[in-house]
Amino acid sequence: MFGIISHKLVASTAGGSPGQPILRAAVLAMMSNYSTATKQIMVREALNSALDEEMAADPTVFLMGEEVGEYEGAYKVSKGLLRKYGPQRVVDTPITEAIDHIINSAAKTNYMSAGNINVPIVFRGPNGPAAGVGAQHSQCYAAWYSSCPGLKVLAPYSSEDARGLLKTAIRDPDPVVFLENELLYGESFPVSDEVLDSSFCLPIGKAKIEKEGKDVTITAFSRMVGYALKAAEILEKEDLEAEVINLRSIRPLDRSLINNSVRKTNRLVTVEEGFPQHGVGAEICASVVEENFNYLDAPVERISGADAPMPYAANLERLALPQVEDVVRAARRACYRSVPTATTA
């Protein structure tokens, strides 16, 4: 379900279709480091609190989208907002496939107006594979949107990411596509008092090193960050130290942080749930090879979803998606801890 917040506008959509909005405007405050975690909150609670605080702070911010009002959001992200802010600022809309408005209007208006017109809107909603809902509701749009100049594309993993990035997106003067993972809404993550402060924001375009390591770099975003971290735990038992990077921002990519990590580890594994062709991992691999070829001690490795529509059957669905063991095997190959598959065929 996508929503829109704006200036200020936020749009939301409900099912996992390519486009419904959440919007809004302004620029960013940033805090990168955080103190010891003091509380656990779910991702949906982090998103809800970010929306609530930004709407309270700026009366020009409003939310519109499918089921965001009376139903309080398909995943209860907008719970309580209609009651608190009223139907003028929380607006239910018919289902709308809005990708044309995102790609051809929102993304290009600033350029085509010679910088005179900003489009402060956030398009937010579920992204990536869900569970048991078939091909039309289980796919990742990160590569689609991030290929379009004029858009900023964010993909949070944790509650800290969700809260800090959404607040920044709402304050940004340009269109932001905010991709939330449906299967993460009910996940709880530790957050600090600093993260819960109303001024807390995370900068767009900055990745986060979730775990430091020296042997192999693993990049991931959204739910795959958790898989990468689990893979890193397994690798650690084999005396392989993986550095796990949570991309957070898909466009712009934090190429500098990725490059610096690869120059340290000399190896790269990218992980995503999207399709392999023209994917986010493909872009990262190309960029790393262009910038760091002489630093690489092994071929880059890409882990992605299958190059096929999502099956409905649960057993086939699992085969179509990256698993922790896939990441582990790729890291082993990059570190020459296993024989490459091609040589054993």
Short mmCIF file of C-alpha atoms in Angstrom, two decimals:
data_model
loop_
_atom_site.label_atom_id
_atom_site.label_comp_id
_atom_site.label_asym_id
_atom_site.label_seq_id
_atom_site.Cartn_x
_atom_site.Cartn_y
_atom_site.Cartn_z
CA MET A 1 0.00 0.00 0.00
CA PHE A 2 1.54 3.23 -1.07
CA GLY A 3 0.94 6.55 0.60
CA ILE A 4 1.76 10.20 -0.06
CA ILE A 5 2.91 12.89 2.29
CA SER A 6 3.47 16.44 1.20
CA HIS A 7 4.14 20.18 1.58
CA LYS A 8 3.89 18.88 1.79
CA LEU A 9 2.34 15.57 0.70
CA VAL A 10 2.63 11.87 1.55
CA ALA A 11 1.12 9.17 -0.62
CA SER A 12 0.51 5.52 0.23
CA THR A 13 -0.43 2.43 -1.72
CA ALA A 14 -1.84 -0.78 -0.52
CA GLY A 15 -0.97 -3.95 -2.25
CA GLY A 16 2.51 -3.99 -3.70
CA SER A 17 1.68 -2.48 -7.07
CA PRO A 18 4.19 -0.18 -8.78
CA GLY A 19 3.01 3.15 -7.62
CA GLN A 20 0.97 5.00 -5.05
CA PRO A 21 2.39 7.99 -3.16
CA ILE A 22 3.36 9.28 0.31
CA LEU A 23 4.79 12.74 0.27
CA ARG A 24 6.34 15.84 1.65
CA ALA A 25 9.19 18.37 1.67
CA ALA A 26 12.24 20.23 3.19
CA VAL A 27 15.84 19.41 3.93
CA LEU A 28 17.68 17.31 6.38
CA ALA A 29 19.12 17.08 9.80
CA MET A 30 21.46 14.19 10.29
CA MET A 31 22.67 12.01 13.13
CA SER A 32 24.63 8.93 12.19
CA ASN A 33 25.77 7.34 15.41
CA TYR A 34 23.44 6.31 18.14
CA SER A 35 23.83 5.40 21.80
CA THR A 36 23.00 2.18 23.61
CA ALA A 37 19.57 0.88 22.67
CA THR A 38 16.93 1.33 25.36
CA LYS A 39 13.70 0.15 23.75
CA GLN A 40 12.38 -2.28 21.16
CA ILE A 41 9.89 -0.98 18.59
CA MET A 42 8.39 -2.51 15.47
CA VAL A 43 9.09 -1.07 12.03
CA ARG A 44 5.41 -0.13 11.60
CA GLU A 45 5.56 1.79 14.90
CA ALA A 46 8.70 3.61 13.75
CA LEU A 47 7.00 4.64 10.52
CA ASN A 48 3.82 5.70 12.31
CA SER A 49 5.69 7.84 14.82
CA ALA A 50 7.70 9.51 12.05
CA LEU A 51 4.52 10.40 10.14
CA ASP A 52 2.81 11.63 13.30
CA GLU A 53 5.69 13.87 14.36
CA GLU A 54 6.19 15.40 10.92
CA MET A 55 2.46 16.10 10.53
CA ALA A 56 2.38 17.66 13.98
CA ALA A 57 5.43 19.81 13.23
CA ASP A 58 4.25 21.07 9.82
CA PRO A 59 0.54 21.70 9.07
CA THR A 60 1.22 21.58 5.33
CA VAL A 61 2.16 17.89 5.50
CA PHE A 62 -0.71 15.55 4.65
CA LEU A 63 -1.24 11.89 3.87
CA MET A 64 -3.27 10.42 1.04
CA GLY A 65 -3.58 6.96 -0.44
CA GLU A 66 -5.47 3.71 -0.56
CA GLU A 67 -6.90 2.70 2.85
CA VAL A 68 -4.72 5.14 4.81
CA GLY A 69 -7.65 6.78 6.65
CA GLU A 70 -10.64 4.81 7.91
CA TYR A 71 -8.79 1.48 7.66
CA GLU A 72 -5.63 3.03 9.18
CA GLY A 73 -3.40 1.49 6.52
CA ALA A 74 -3.28 -2.10 5.30
CA TYR A 75 -0.37 -2.64 7.70
CA LYS A 76 -1.55 -0.07 10.29
CA VAL A 77 1.27 2.34 9.48
CA SER A 78 -1.20 5.26 9.52
CA LYS A 79 -3.00 4.10 12.67
CA GLY A 80 -4.59 6.98 14.59
CA LEU A 81 -3.67 9.68 12.08
CA LEU A 82 -7.18 10.25 10.69
CA ARG A 83 -8.59 10.62 14.19
CA LYS A 84 -5.83 13.03 15.16
CA TYR A 85 -5.52 15.18 12.03
CA GLY A 86 -8.92 14.81 10.37
CA PRO A 87 -10.07 14.05 6.80
CA GLN A 88 -8.51 17.22 5.36
CA ARG A 89 -5.02 15.90 6.07
CA VAL A 90 -5.55 12.12 5.94
CA VAL A 91 -7.33 11.36 2.68
CA ASP A 92 -8.54 7.98 1.43
CA THR A 93 -8.21 7.62 -2.35
CA PRO A 94 -9.24 4.96 -4.89
CA ILE A 95 -6.60 2.43 -5.87
CA THR A 96 -4.33 4.08 -8.42
CA GLU A 97 -1.43 2.69 -10.45
CA ALA A 98 0.67 5.86 -10.31
CA ILE A 99 4.03 4.93 -11.77
CA ASP A 100 3.56 7.34 -14.71
CA HIS A 101 3.07 10.21 -12.27
CA ILE A 102 6.21 9.19 -10.39
CA ILE A 103 8.48 8.66 -13.40
CA ASN A 104 7.19 11.27 -15.84
CA SER A 105 5.90 14.03 -13.58
CA ALA A 106 7.43 13.99 -10.11
CA ALA A 107 10.92 12.94 -11.21
CA LYS A 108 11.24 15.41 -14.10
CA THR A 109 9.42 18.58 -13.05
CA ASN A 110 12.39 20.18 -11.29
CA TYR A 111 14.67 19.58 -14.30
CA MET A 112 12.09 20.65 -16.89
CA SER A 113 11.35 23.84 -14.94
CA ALA A 114 15.06 24.75 -14.86
CA GLY A 115 15.09 24.21 -11.11
CA ASN A 116 12.20 26.59 -10.43
CA ILE A 117 9.65 24.01 -9.28
CA ASN A 118 10.29 21.48 -6.52
CA VAL A 119 8.12 18.41 -6.03
CA PRO A 120 8.18 17.68 -2.29
CA ILE A 121 6.42 14.32 -2.27
CA VAL A 122 7.15 10.92 -0.76
CA PHE A 123 5.81 7.78 -2.42
CA ARG A 124 5.80 5.10 0.25
CA GLY A 125 4.51 1.57 0.55
CA PRO A 126 5.32 -2.16 0.59
CA ASN A 127 8.08 -3.43 -1.66
CA GLY A 128 9.70 -6.77 -2.29
CA PRO A 129 8.39 -10.31 -1.99
CA ALA A 130 5.62 -10.93 0.52
CA ALA A 131 4.46 -14.43 1.49
CA GLY A 132 2.08 -16.58 -0.50
CA VAL A 133 0.59 -13.82 -2.63
CA GLY A 134 1.87 -14.80 -6.07
CA ALA A 135 3.71 -12.99 -8.82
CA GLN A 136 1.75 -9.72 -8.98
CA HIS A 137 2.26 -8.87 -5.32
CA SER A 138 5.79 -10.18 -4.74
CA GLN A 139 8.48 -8.20 -6.49
CA CYS A 140 11.12 -5.61 -5.73
CA TYR A 141 10.91 -2.21 -7.44
CA ALA A 142 14.18 -0.79 -6.16
CA ALA A 143 15.97 -1.17 -9.50
CA TRP A 144 12.98 0.24 -11.43
CA TYR A 145 12.79 3.48 -9.51
CA SER A 146 16.51 3.91 -8.88
CA SER A 147 17.20 3.90 -12.63
CA CYS A 148 15.24 7.17 -13.00
CA PRO A 149 17.10 10.49 -12.59
CA GLY A 150 15.22 12.94 -10.42
CA LEU A 151 14.07 10.39 -7.85
CA LYS A 152 15.64 9.55 -4.51
CA VAL A 153 15.03 5.94 -3.49
CA LEU A 154 15.25 4.70 0.10
CA ALA A 155 14.89 1.17 1.49
CA PRO A 156 14.97 0.90 5.32
CA TYR A 157 15.89 -2.26 7.19
CA SER A 158 15.49 -1.56 10.89
CA SER A 159 13.18 0.58 13.03
CA GLU A 160 15.98 3.15 13.26
CA ASP A 161 16.22 3.22 9.46
CA ALA A 162 12.46 3.47 9.03
CA ARG A 163 12.04 6.34 11.45
CA GLY A 164 15.13 8.36 10.55
CA LEU A 165 14.86 7.98 6.79
CA LEU A 166 11.12 8.66 6.59
CA LYS A 167 11.45 11.89 8.57
CA THR A 168 14.24 13.02 6.25
CA ALA A 169 12.22 12.03 3.18
CA ILE A 170 9.23 14.07 4.35
CA ARG A 171 11.44 17.10 4.85
CA ASP A 172 13.19 16.75 1.49
CA PRO A 173 12.21 19.19 -1.29
CA ASP A 174 12.44 16.52 -4.00
CA PRO A 175 10.43 13.36 -4.79
CA VAL A 176 11.41 10.36 -2.70
CA VAL A 177 10.36 6.75 -3.26
CA PHE A 178 10.28 5.04 0.13
CA LEU A 179 10.29 1.25 -0.17
CA GLU A 180 9.11 -0.57 2.96
CA ASN A 181 9.34 -4.36 3.18
CA GLU A 182 5.99 -5.96 3.96
CA LEU A 183 7.58 -8.76 5.98
CA LEU A 184 9.47 -6.30 8.19
CA TYR A 185 6.47 -4.33 9.45
CA GLY A 186 6.00 -6.60 12.45
CA GLU A 187 9.72 -7.03 13.22
CA SER A 188 11.06 -5.35 16.35
CA PHE A 189 14.48 -3.69 16.56
CA PRO A 190 16.31 -1.97 19.41
CA VAL A 191 16.38 1.82 19.31
CA SER A 192 18.03 4.41 21.54
CA ASP A 193 16.56 7.50 23.15
CA GLU A 194 18.40 9.47 20.48
CA VAL A 195 16.50 7.69 17.72
CA LEU A 196 13.19 8.38 19.48
CA ASP A 197 13.92 12.10 19.70
CA SER A 198 11.67 14.15 17.41
CA SER A 199 14.72 15.77 15.77
CA PHE A 200 16.29 12.45 14.75
CA CYS A 201 16.87 12.08 11.01
CA LEU A 202 19.18 9.98 8.85
CA PRO A 203 20.87 11.46 5.77
CA ILE A 204 19.90 10.35 2.28
CA GLY A 205 22.77 8.78 0.35
CA LYS A 206 24.61 7.37 3.36
CA ALA A 207 24.96 3.63 3.95
CA LYS A 208 25.70 2.06 7.33
CA ILE A 209 28.25 -0.58 8.23
CA GLU A 210 26.18 -2.97 10.33
CA LYS A 211 29.15 -5.24 11.03
CA GLU A 212 32.81 -4.59 10.40
CA GLY A 213 35.05 -7.20 8.81
CA LYS A 214 38.24 -7.64 6.83
CA ASP A 215 37.72 -10.65 4.55
CA VAL A 216 34.69 -9.94 2.34
CA THR A 217 32.23 -7.09 1.80
CA ILE A 218 28.52 -7.96 1.70
CA THR A 219 26.09 -5.26 0.55
CA ALA A 220 22.36 -5.59 1.14
CA PHE A 221 19.21 -3.52 1.65
CA SER A 222 15.84 -3.93 3.31
CA ARG A 223 15.12 -7.46 4.61
CA MET A 224 18.28 -8.88 3.05
CA VAL A 225 20.40 -6.98 5.57
CA GLY A 226 19.17 -9.41 8.22
CA TYR A 227 20.09 -12.34 5.99
CA ALA A 228 23.55 -10.89 5.40
CA LEU A 229 24.07 -10.49 9.14
CA LYS A 230 23.03 -14.10 9.78
CA ALA A 231 25.42 -15.22 7.04
CA ALA A 232 28.19 -13.20 8.67
CA GLU A 233 27.58 -15.02 11.97
CA ILE A 234 28.00 -18.38 10.23
CA LEU A 235 31.12 -17.22 8.40
CA GLU A 236 32.64 -15.97 11.64
CA LYS A 237 32.66 -19.53 12.95
CA GLU A 238 34.80 -20.38 9.92
CA ASP A 239 37.27 -17.57 10.70
CA LEU A 240 35.92 -15.36 7.92
CA GLU A 241 35.11 -11.80 8.90
CA ALA A 242 32.42 -10.34 6.66
CA GLU A 243 31.77 -6.60 6.53
CA VAL A 244 28.01 -6.08 6.15
CA ILE A 245 26.80 -2.84 4.56
CA ASN A 246 23.19 -1.74 4.94
CA LEU A 247 22.71 0.42 1.84
CA ARG A 248 19.67 2.33 3.20
CA SER A 249 19.77 4.61 0.15
CA ILE A 250 19.49 3.00 -3.31
CA ARG A 251 19.61 6.28 -5.21
CA PRO A 252 21.94 7.92 -4.49
CA LEU A 253 24.18 4.99 -3.61
CA ASP A 254 26.93 5.50 -1.06
CA ARG A 255 29.60 4.48 -3.55
CA SER A 256 32.37 5.93 -1.43
CA LEU A 257 31.61 3.69 1.56
CA ILE A 258 31.24 0.63 -0.67
CA ASN A 259 34.52 1.38 -2.47
CA ASN A 260 36.41 1.90 0.78
CA SER A 261 35.10 -1.39 2.14
CA VAL A 262 36.06 -3.34 -0.99
CA ARG A 263 39.51 -1.79 -0.95
CA LYS A 264 39.87 -3.16 2.57
CA THR A 265 38.41 -6.66 2.04
CA ASN A 266 39.29 -7.09 -1.67
CA ARG A 267 36.05 -9.05 -2.23
CA LEU A 268 32.38 -8.26 -2.86
CA VAL A 269 29.07 -10.08 -2.51
CA THR A 270 25.83 -8.21 -3.27
CA VAL A 271 22.47 -9.44 -1.96
CA GLU A 272 18.96 -8.42 -3.04
CA GLU A 273 15.50 -9.94 -3.48
CA GLY A 274 14.98 -8.35 -6.90
CA PHE A 275 15.54 -9.84 -10.34
CA PRO A 276 19.19 -10.32 -11.37
CA GLN A 277 19.12 -8.53 -14.74
CA HIS A 278 19.69 -4.75 -14.40
CA GLY A 279 19.42 -5.09 -10.64
CA VAL A 280 20.82 -3.02 -7.78
CA GLY A 281 23.55 -5.60 -7.29
CA ALA A 282 24.46 -5.39 -10.97
CA GLU A 283 24.93 -1.63 -10.62
CA ILE A 284 27.08 -2.04 -7.50
CA CYS A 285 29.22 -4.73 -9.13
CA ALA A 286 29.78 -2.62 -12.24
CA SER A 287 30.67 0.40 -10.15
CA VAL A 288 33.11 -1.57 -7.97
CA VAL A 289 34.83 -3.13 -10.98
CA GLU A 290 35.17 0.29 -12.63
CA GLU A 291 36.58 1.93 -9.51
CA ASN A 292 38.42 -0.89 -7.74
CA PHE A 293 39.45 -3.51 -10.29
CA ASN A 294 43.05 -3.59 -9.10
CA TYR A 295 41.89 -4.18 -5.51
CA LEU A 296 39.77 -7.25 -6.25
CA ASP A 297 41.24 -10.63 -5.33
CA ALA A 298 38.22 -12.60 -6.55
CA PRO A 299 35.32 -12.22 -8.97
CA VAL A 300 32.39 -10.22 -7.60
CA GLU A 301 29.39 -12.32 -6.55
CA ARG A 302 25.70 -11.44 -7.00
CA ILE A 303 22.90 -13.04 -4.99
CA SER A 304 19.39 -12.15 -6.14
CA GLY A 305 15.91 -13.50 -6.65
CA ALA A 306 15.25 -15.91 -9.49
CA ASP A 307 14.89 -14.50 -12.99
CA ALA A 308 11.23 -15.52 -13.08
CA PRO A 309 7.84 -14.33 -11.79
CA MET A 310 7.27 -15.28 -8.16
CA PRO A 311 5.68 -18.76 -7.79
CA TYR A 312 2.69 -19.16 -5.51
CA ALA A 313 3.61 -22.52 -3.96
CA ALA A 314 5.55 -22.07 -0.71
CA ASN A 315 8.31 -24.53 -1.62
CA LEU A 316 8.90 -22.87 -4.98
CA GLU A 317 8.68 -19.41 -3.43
CA ARG A 318 11.57 -20.27 -1.14
CA LEU A 319 13.63 -21.49 -4.09
CA ALA A 320 12.96 -18.23 -5.93
CA LEU A 321 14.32 -16.05 -3.14
CA PRO A 322 17.82 -15.62 -1.69
CA GLN A 323 18.47 -17.61 1.46
CA VAL A 324 21.14 -17.21 4.14
CA GLU A 325 22.99 -20.27 2.86
CA ASP A 326 23.23 -18.68 -0.60
CA VAL A 327 25.03 -15.69 0.89
CA VAL A 328 27.34 -17.96 2.90
CA ARG A 329 28.27 -20.00 -0.18
CA ALA A 330 28.96 -16.86 -2.22
CA ALA A 331 31.23 -15.46 0.49
CA ARG A 332 33.10 -18.76 0.72
CA ARG A 333 33.62 -18.75 -3.04
CA ALA A 334 34.91 -15.18 -2.94
CA CYS A 335 37.35 -16.18 -0.21
CA TYR A 336 38.34 -19.40 -2.01
CA ARG A 337 36.99 -21.55 0.80
CA SER A 338 35.01 -23.74 -1.62
CA VAL A 339 35.37 -24.98 -5.19
CA PRO A 340 33.41 -22.80 -7.65
CA THR A 341 30.29 -24.55 -8.95
CA ALA A 342 31.39 -24.25 -12.58
CA THR A 343 34.49 -26.38 -11.98
CA THR A 344 32.51 -29.23 -10.42
CA ALA A 345 29.89 -29.53 -13.19
#
